[in-house]
mmCIF file of C-alpha atoms in Angstrom:
data_model
loop_
_atom_site.group_PDB
_atom_site.id
_atom_site.type_symbol
_atom_site.label_atom_id
_atom_site.label_comp_id
_atom_site.label_asym_id
_atom_site.label_seq_id
_atom_site.Cartn_x
_atom_site.Cartn_y
_atom_site.Cartn_z
ATOM 1 C CA UNK A 1 -9.605 13.024 0.849
ATOM 2 C CA UNK A 2 -8.621 11.955 -2.364
ATOM 3 C CA UNK A 3 -7.202 8.746 -2.855
ATOM 4 C CA UNK A 4 -5.974 7.346 -6.731
ATOM 5 C CA UNK A 5 -4.363 3.819 -7.259
ATOM 6 C CA UNK A 6 -2.003 4.632 -9.266
ATOM 7 C CA UNK A 7 -0.561 0.705 -10.236
ATOM 8 C CA UNK A 8 -0.337 -2.208 -7.788
ATOM 9 C CA UNK A 9 0.534 -0.935 -4.070
ATOM 10 C CA UNK A 10 1.443 2.822 -5.312
ATOM 11 C CA UNK A 11 -1.065 5.276 -3.788
ATOM 12 C CA UNK A 12 -1.372 8.808 -4.412
ATOM 13 C CA UNK A 13 -3.597 10.669 -1.890
ATOM 14 C CA UNK A 14 -4.405 14.358 -1.035
ATOM 15 C CA UNK A 15 -5.097 14.155 2.736
ATOM 16 C CA UNK A 16 -6.005 17.633 4.890
ATOM 17 C CA UNK A 17 -4.828 19.485 1.402
ATOM 18 C CA UNK A 18 -1.777 18.045 1.077
ATOM 19 C CA UNK A 19 -0.732 15.654 -1.422
ATOM 20 C CA UNK A 20 1.807 12.891 -0.902
ATOM 21 C CA UNK A 21 2.542 9.449 -2.467
ATOM 22 C CA UNK A 22 2.786 5.598 -0.724
ATOM 23 C CA UNK A 23 5.064 2.984 -2.592
ATOM 24 C CA UNK A 24 6.237 4.798 -5.742
ATOM 25 C CA UNK A 25 6.671 1.662 -7.964
ATOM 26 C CA UNK A 26 6.801 3.505 -11.508
ATOM 27 C CA UNK A 27 8.590 1.041 -13.990
ATOM 28 C CA UNK A 28 7.211 0.687 -17.252
ATOM 29 C CA UNK A 29 5.516 -2.926 -17.817
ATOM 30 C CA UNK A 30 7.812 -5.924 -18.268
ATOM 31 C CA UNK A 31 10.908 -4.156 -17.550
ATOM 32 C CA UNK A 32 11.715 -5.794 -14.053
ATOM 33 C CA UNK A 33 12.677 -9.356 -13.467
ATOM 34 C CA UNK A 34 9.777 -12.062 -12.886
ATOM 35 C CA UNK A 35 8.645 -13.297 -9.343
ATOM 36 C CA UNK A 36 7.644 -16.732 -10.559
ATOM 37 C CA UNK A 37 8.733 -17.200 -14.156
ATOM 38 C CA UNK A 38 5.385 -16.580 -15.348
ATOM 39 C CA UNK A 39 6.032 -13.198 -16.532
ATOM 40 C CA UNK A 40 8.175 -10.145 -16.217
ATOM 41 C CA UNK A 41 7.209 -7.442 -14.029
ATOM 42 C CA UNK A 42 5.227 -5.437 -13.968
ATOM 43 C CA UNK A 43 1.900 -7.009 -15.844
ATOM 44 C CA UNK A 44 0.719 -3.809 -16.993
ATOM 45 C CA UNK A 45 1.442 0.207 -17.414
ATOM 46 C CA UNK A 46 1.046 2.774 -15.673
ATOM 47 C CA UNK A 47 -1.836 4.810 -16.091
ATOM 48 C CA UNK A 48 -0.189 7.838 -16.540
ATOM 49 C CA UNK A 49 3.179 9.021 -16.973
ATOM 50 C CA UNK A 50 5.691 8.875 -13.972
ATOM 51 C CA UNK A 51 5.663 12.637 -13.919
ATOM 52 C CA UNK A 52 1.888 13.019 -13.704
ATOM 53 C CA UNK A 53 2.349 10.706 -10.770
ATOM 54 C CA UNK A 54 4.800 12.951 -9.126
ATOM 55 C CA UNK A 55 3.496 16.277 -9.963
ATOM 56 C CA UNK A 56 2.787 18.647 -6.802
ATOM 57 C CA UNK A 57 4.086 15.865 -4.501
ATOM 58 C CA UNK A 58 4.476 17.009 -0.979
ATOM 59 C CA UNK A 59 6.687 14.198 0.793
ATOM 60 C CA UNK A 60 6.324 10.252 0.151
ATOM 61 C CA UNK A 61 5.979 7.595 2.715
ATOM 62 C CA UNK A 62 7.793 4.082 1.845
ATOM 63 C CA UNK A 63 7.038 1.309 3.840
ATOM 64 C CA UNK A 64 9.838 -1.283 2.939
ATOM 65 C CA UNK A 65 12.416 -1.540 0.732
ATOM 66 C CA UNK A 66 11.326 -4.331 -1.557
ATOM 67 C CA UNK A 67 11.470 -3.967 -5.614
ATOM 68 C CA UNK A 68 7.979 -3.643 -6.420
ATOM 69 C CA UNK A 69 7.208 -0.875 -3.170
ATOM 70 C CA UNK A 70 10.149 1.720 -4.115
ATOM 71 C CA UNK A 71 12.082 1.061 -7.789
ATOM 72 C CA UNK A 72 14.839 2.785 -9.685
ATOM 73 C CA UNK A 73 12.666 5.013 -11.826
ATOM 74 C CA UNK A 74 11.326 5.990 -8.857
ATOM 75 C CA UNK A 75 14.558 6.362 -6.984
ATOM 76 C CA UNK A 76 16.181 8.502 -10.314
ATOM 77 C CA UNK A 77 13.164 10.642 -10.646
ATOM 78 C CA UNK A 78 11.982 11.991 -6.917
ATOM 79 C CA UNK A 79 13.815 15.353 -6.254
ATOM 80 C CA UNK A 80 16.701 13.996 -3.683
ATOM 81 C CA UNK A 81 15.268 16.565 -1.097
ATOM 82 C CA UNK A 82 12.294 15.144 -0.909
ATOM 83 C CA UNK A 83 10.702 14.538 2.586
ATOM 84 C CA UNK A 84 10.901 11.015 2.438
ATOM 85 C CA UNK A 85 9.131 8.747 5.604
ATOM 86 C CA UNK A 86 10.182 5.331 5.997
ATOM 87 C CA UNK A 87 10.245 2.575 8.644
ATOM 88 C CA UNK A 88 13.251 2.547 11.292
ATOM 89 C CA UNK A 89 16.216 0.417 9.661
ATOM 90 C CA UNK A 90 15.500 1.728 5.961
ATOM 91 C CA UNK A 91 16.774 5.569 6.303
ATOM 92 C CA UNK A 92 20.644 4.178 5.666
ATOM 93 C CA UNK A 93 19.789 2.261 2.329
ATOM 94 C CA UNK A 94 17.917 5.652 1.470
ATOM 95 C CA UNK A 95 20.339 7.909 2.397
ATOM 96 C CA UNK A 96 22.966 5.595 0.363
ATOM 97 C CA UNK A 97 20.499 6.451 -2.882
ATOM 98 C CA UNK A 98 21.426 10.544 -2.113
ATOM 99 C CA UNK A 99 17.796 11.498 -0.736
ATOM 100 C CA UNK A 100 18.839 14.043 2.114
ATOM 101 C CA UNK A 101 15.279 14.709 3.811
ATOM 102 C CA UNK A 102 14.295 11.007 5.164
ATOM 103 C CA UNK A 103 13.203 10.519 8.216
ATOM 104 C CA UNK A 104 11.844 7.201 9.887
ATOM 105 C CA UNK A 105 9.121 6.802 11.944
ATOM 106 C CA UNK A 106 9.379 4.647 14.432
ATOM 107 C CA UNK A 107 5.868 5.219 16.547
ATOM 108 C CA UNK A 108 4.248 8.676 15.235
ATOM 109 C CA UNK A 109 5.272 11.839 13.578
ATOM 110 C CA UNK A 110 2.999 15.316 12.904
ATOM 111 C CA UNK A 111 4.086 16.213 9.175
ATOM 112 C CA UNK A 112 1.231 19.366 8.278
ATOM 113 C CA UNK A 113 -0.870 19.173 10.981
ATOM 114 C CA UNK A 114 -1.239 15.376 9.966
ATOM 115 C CA UNK A 115 -0.800 12.449 12.259
ATOM 116 C CA UNK A 116 1.183 9.755 10.637
ATOM 117 C CA UNK A 117 1.453 6.533 13.212
ATOM 118 C CA UNK A 118 3.830 3.363 11.873
ATOM 119 C CA UNK A 119 1.640 -0.177 12.479
ATOM 120 C CA UNK A 120 3.777 -3.496 12.414
ATOM 121 C CA UNK A 121 2.771 -6.153 9.572
ATOM 122 C CA UNK A 122 3.503 -9.950 9.071
ATOM 123 C CA UNK A 123 4.629 -10.316 5.335
ATOM 124 C CA UNK A 124 3.962 -14.308 5.055
ATOM 125 C CA UNK A 125 4.350 -17.162 8.110
ATOM 126 C CA UNK A 126 7.285 -19.047 9.464
ATOM 127 C CA UNK A 127 10.001 -18.702 7.511
ATOM 128 C CA UNK A 128 9.081 -17.097 4.342
ATOM 129 C CA UNK A 129 8.307 -14.329 6.989
ATOM 130 C CA UNK A 130 11.744 -13.864 8.159
ATOM 131 C CA UNK A 131 12.854 -13.772 4.656
ATOM 132 C CA UNK A 132 10.730 -10.900 3.594
ATOM 133 C CA UNK A 133 12.063 -8.734 6.604
ATOM 134 C CA UNK A 134 9.807 -5.926 8.463
ATOM 135 C CA UNK A 135 7.323 -4.134 6.782
ATOM 136 C CA UNK A 136 5.156 -1.293 8.021
ATOM 137 C CA UNK A 137 1.848 -0.302 7.578
ATOM 138 C CA UNK A 138 0.836 3.743 8.210
ATOM 139 C CA UNK A 139 -2.210 5.324 10.117
ATOM 140 C CA UNK A 140 -3.393 8.545 9.127
ATOM 141 C CA UNK A 141 -5.456 11.111 11.196
ATOM 142 C CA UNK A 142 -6.596 14.616 10.970
ATOM 143 C CA UNK A 143 -9.311 16.543 12.888
ATOM 144 C CA UNK A 144 -10.774 17.065 9.385
ATOM 145 C CA UNK A 145 -10.431 14.307 7.721
ATOM 146 C CA UNK A 146 -11.955 10.587 8.140
ATOM 147 C CA UNK A 147 -8.926 8.459 9.463
ATOM 148 C CA UNK A 148 -6.885 6.387 6.745
ATOM 149 C CA UNK A 149 -5.509 2.692 8.130
ATOM 150 C CA UNK A 150 -3.064 1.506 5.091
ATOM 151 C CA UNK A 151 -1.802 -1.867 6.266
ATOM 152 C CA UNK A 152 0.683 -2.029 3.856
ATOM 153 C CA UNK A 153 2.315 -5.804 2.804
ATOM 154 C CA UNK A 154 0.521 -7.843 5.221
ATOM 155 C CA UNK A 155 -1.557 -10.832 5.516
ATOM 156 C CA UNK A 156 -3.981 -10.915 8.184
ATOM 157 C CA UNK A 157 -2.609 -11.415 11.563
ATOM 158 C CA UNK A 158 -2.906 -10.650 15.203
ATOM 159 C CA UNK A 159 -1.096 -6.631 14.875
ATOM 160 C CA UNK A 160 -3.725 -5.682 12.056
ATOM 161 C CA UNK A 161 -6.646 -7.105 14.149
ATOM 162 C CA UNK A 162 -5.489 -5.150 17.195
ATOM 163 C CA UNK A 163 -4.785 -2.174 15.095
ATOM 164 C CA UNK A 164 -8.820 -2.098 13.664
ATOM 165 C CA UNK A 165 -10.364 -2.690 16.839
ATOM 166 C CA UNK A 166 -8.145 -0.391 18.787
ATOM 167 C CA UNK A 167 -8.642 2.890 15.909
ATOM 168 C CA UNK A 168 -11.561 2.144 14.351
ATOM 169 C CA UNK A 169 -10.135 3.626 10.822
ATOM 170 C CA UNK A 170 -12.829 5.188 8.632
ATOM 171 C CA UNK A 171 -10.674 3.899 5.730
ATOM 172 C CA UNK A 172 -8.452 0.294 5.394
ATOM 173 C CA UNK A 173 -6.316 0.247 2.340
ATOM 174 C CA UNK A 174 -5.832 -3.350 2.058
ATOM 175 C CA UNK A 175 -2.921 -5.457 -0.448
ATOM 176 C CA UNK A 176 -5.572 -8.053 -1.630
ATOM 177 C CA UNK A 177 -3.884 -10.212 -4.369
ATOM 178 C CA UNK A 178 -2.959 -13.234 -2.920
ATOM 179 C CA UNK A 179 0.373 -13.317 -3.488
ATOM 180 C CA UNK A 180 2.798 -16.323 -2.643
ATOM 181 C CA UNK A 181 6.250 -16.818 -1.928
ATOM 182 C CA UNK A 182 7.970 -20.316 -2.852
ATOM 183 C CA UNK A 183 4.529 -20.762 -4.977
ATOM 184 C CA UNK A 184 2.368 -21.704 -1.775
ATOM 185 C CA UNK A 185 3.294 -18.969 1.417
ATOM 186 C CA UNK A 186 0.127 -16.370 0.999
ATOM 187 C CA UNK A 187 2.342 -12.962 1.852
ATOM 188 C CA UNK A 188 -0.318 -10.565 1.379
ATOM 189 C CA UNK A 189 -3.669 -11.141 2.091
ATOM 190 C CA UNK A 190 -6.199 -12.982 -0.341
ATOM 191 C CA UNK A 191 -9.654 -12.711 -0.754
ATOM 192 C CA UNK A 192 -11.096 -14.622 2.457
ATOM 193 C CA UNK A 193 -8.902 -12.385 4.432
ATOM 194 C CA UNK A 194 -9.968 -9.061 2.407
ATOM 195 C CA UNK A 195 -13.715 -10.613 3.472
ATOM 196 C CA UNK A 196 -12.124 -10.723 6.964
ATOM 197 C CA UNK A 197 -11.372 -7.120 7.347
ATOM 198 C CA UNK A 198 -14.830 -6.239 5.903
ATOM 199 C CA UNK A 199 -16.165 -8.397 8.273
ATOM 200 C CA UNK A 200 -14.167 -7.256 11.746
ATOM 201 C CA UNK A 201 -14.806 -3.608 10.382
ATOM 202 C CA UNK A 202 -18.403 -3.155 9.064
ATOM 203 C CA UNK A 203 -18.198 0.353 9.834
ATOM 204 C CA UNK A 204 -15.039 0.897 7.713
ATOM 205 C CA UNK A 205 -14.653 1.485 3.947
ATOM 206 C CA UNK A 206 -12.440 -1.078 2.737
ATOM 207 C CA UNK A 207 -10.059 -0.489 -0.611
ATOM 208 C CA UNK A 208 -8.434 -3.456 -2.142
ATOM 209 C CA UNK A 209 -5.489 -3.023 -4.028
ATOM 210 C CA UNK A 210 -1.948 -4.806 -5.086
ATOM 211 C CA UNK A 211 -4.269 -6.214 -7.673
ATOM 212 C CA UNK A 212 -3.558 -7.573 -11.082
ATOM 213 C CA UNK A 213 0.599 -5.944 -11.527
ATOM 214 C CA UNK A 214 2.375 -9.073 -10.730
ATOM 215 C CA UNK A 215 3.305 -12.617 -11.480
ATOM 216 C CA UNK A 216 3.209 -13.630 -8.085
ATOM 217 C CA UNK A 217 -0.571 -12.674 -7.477
ATOM 218 C CA UNK A 218 -3.576 -15.429 -7.127
ATOM 219 C CA UNK A 219 -6.494 -13.151 -6.558
ATOM 220 C CA UNK A 220 -8.057 -10.774 -9.441
ATOM 221 C CA UNK A 221 -10.122 -8.123 -9.163
ATOM 222 C CA UNK A 222 -12.824 -10.453 -11.136
ATOM 223 C CA UNK A 223 -11.712 -13.084 -8.259
ATOM 224 C CA UNK A 224 -12.243 -10.700 -5.234
ATOM 225 C CA UNK A 225 -15.545 -9.103 -6.957
ATOM 226 C CA UNK A 226 -17.295 -12.637 -6.315
ATOM 227 C CA UNK A 227 -15.762 -13.344 -3.326
ATOM 228 C CA UNK A 228 -17.582 -10.543 -1.645
ATOM 229 C CA UNK A 229 -20.651 -10.937 -3.432
ATOM 230 C CA UNK A 230 -20.382 -14.748 -1.791
ATOM 231 C CA UNK A 231 -19.820 -12.868 0.973
ATOM 232 C CA UNK A 232 -22.411 -10.677 0.725
ATOM 233 C CA UNK A 233 -19.762 -7.780 1.257
ATOM 234 C CA UNK A 234 -21.943 -4.035 0.948
ATOM 235 C CA UNK A 235 -20.845 -2.567 -2.613
ATOM 236 C CA UNK A 236 -20.028 0.847 -0.882
ATOM 237 C CA UNK A 237 -18.037 -1.218 1.620
ATOM 238 C CA UNK A 238 -15.642 -2.658 -0.460
ATOM 239 C CA UNK A 239 -14.092 -0.531 -3.404
ATOM 240 C CA UNK A 240 -11.626 -2.412 -5.821
ATOM 241 C CA UNK A 241 -10.296 0.362 -7.606
ATOM 242 C CA UNK A 242 -9.345 0.101 -11.294
ATOM 243 C CA UNK A 243 -5.518 1.669 -11.819
ATOM 244 C CA UNK A 244 -6.083 5.410 -12.074
ATOM 245 C CA UNK A 245 -8.969 5.150 -10.622
ATOM 246 C CA UNK A 246 -9.765 8.249 -7.779
ATOM 247 C CA UNK A 247 -11.840 7.878 -4.739
ATOM 248 C CA UNK A 248 -12.700 10.721 -2.749
ATOM 249 C CA UNK A 249 -14.047 10.677 0.898
ATOM 250 C CA UNK A 250 -15.390 12.886 3.639
ATOM 251 C CA UNK A 251 -16.650 15.890 1.081
#
């Protein structure tokens, strides 16, 4: 398994010999609106060209349709016959963008011998959770690969805990920038919640992403490293990759 963090939540994954993208967000630096008034987004450029991100891609998984998870640049560059998997309810909007091969995952599908199972998430709490709407994570499984649970845009919540306890994934990808909405409501995991994932899944590798790229984040990579040291989280358990960095597992 080869996992490359492109930027923010965007991942390029090679799994069981097949390459796919998760949540392509390909806008150039400072070309999209601010979430807080602090800065235009994204805060940094891609580590490579959009064309390199898309090269040899066989399909795309889109967790939800917020602008930092599937943007206009990705919409324009992706082939309209590219296989796209999404959460139920998003297929209609994706079809209006011209995509012709969109499949919602209600529970689980088999794609090229890879089992892809949709999981729920909680994108905030209280009224903010309702405002953010439905989000999804995905579990990838293949008999010749470690299992991969990409939790998606979610805080630590019962459904994430249940998924970890039930599936015992080998690798867990979290969104750990501590992004907030309406100035104070956490909408993805912060440093402490990421530590909770590590502690509740001591045999799993945790990969913290969605860092240092958007202006509503409250936790940087440096912050997360410091908190991990304070909690004595092993360096071979928690990875905090830089944009463009490639992690390889199971070889």
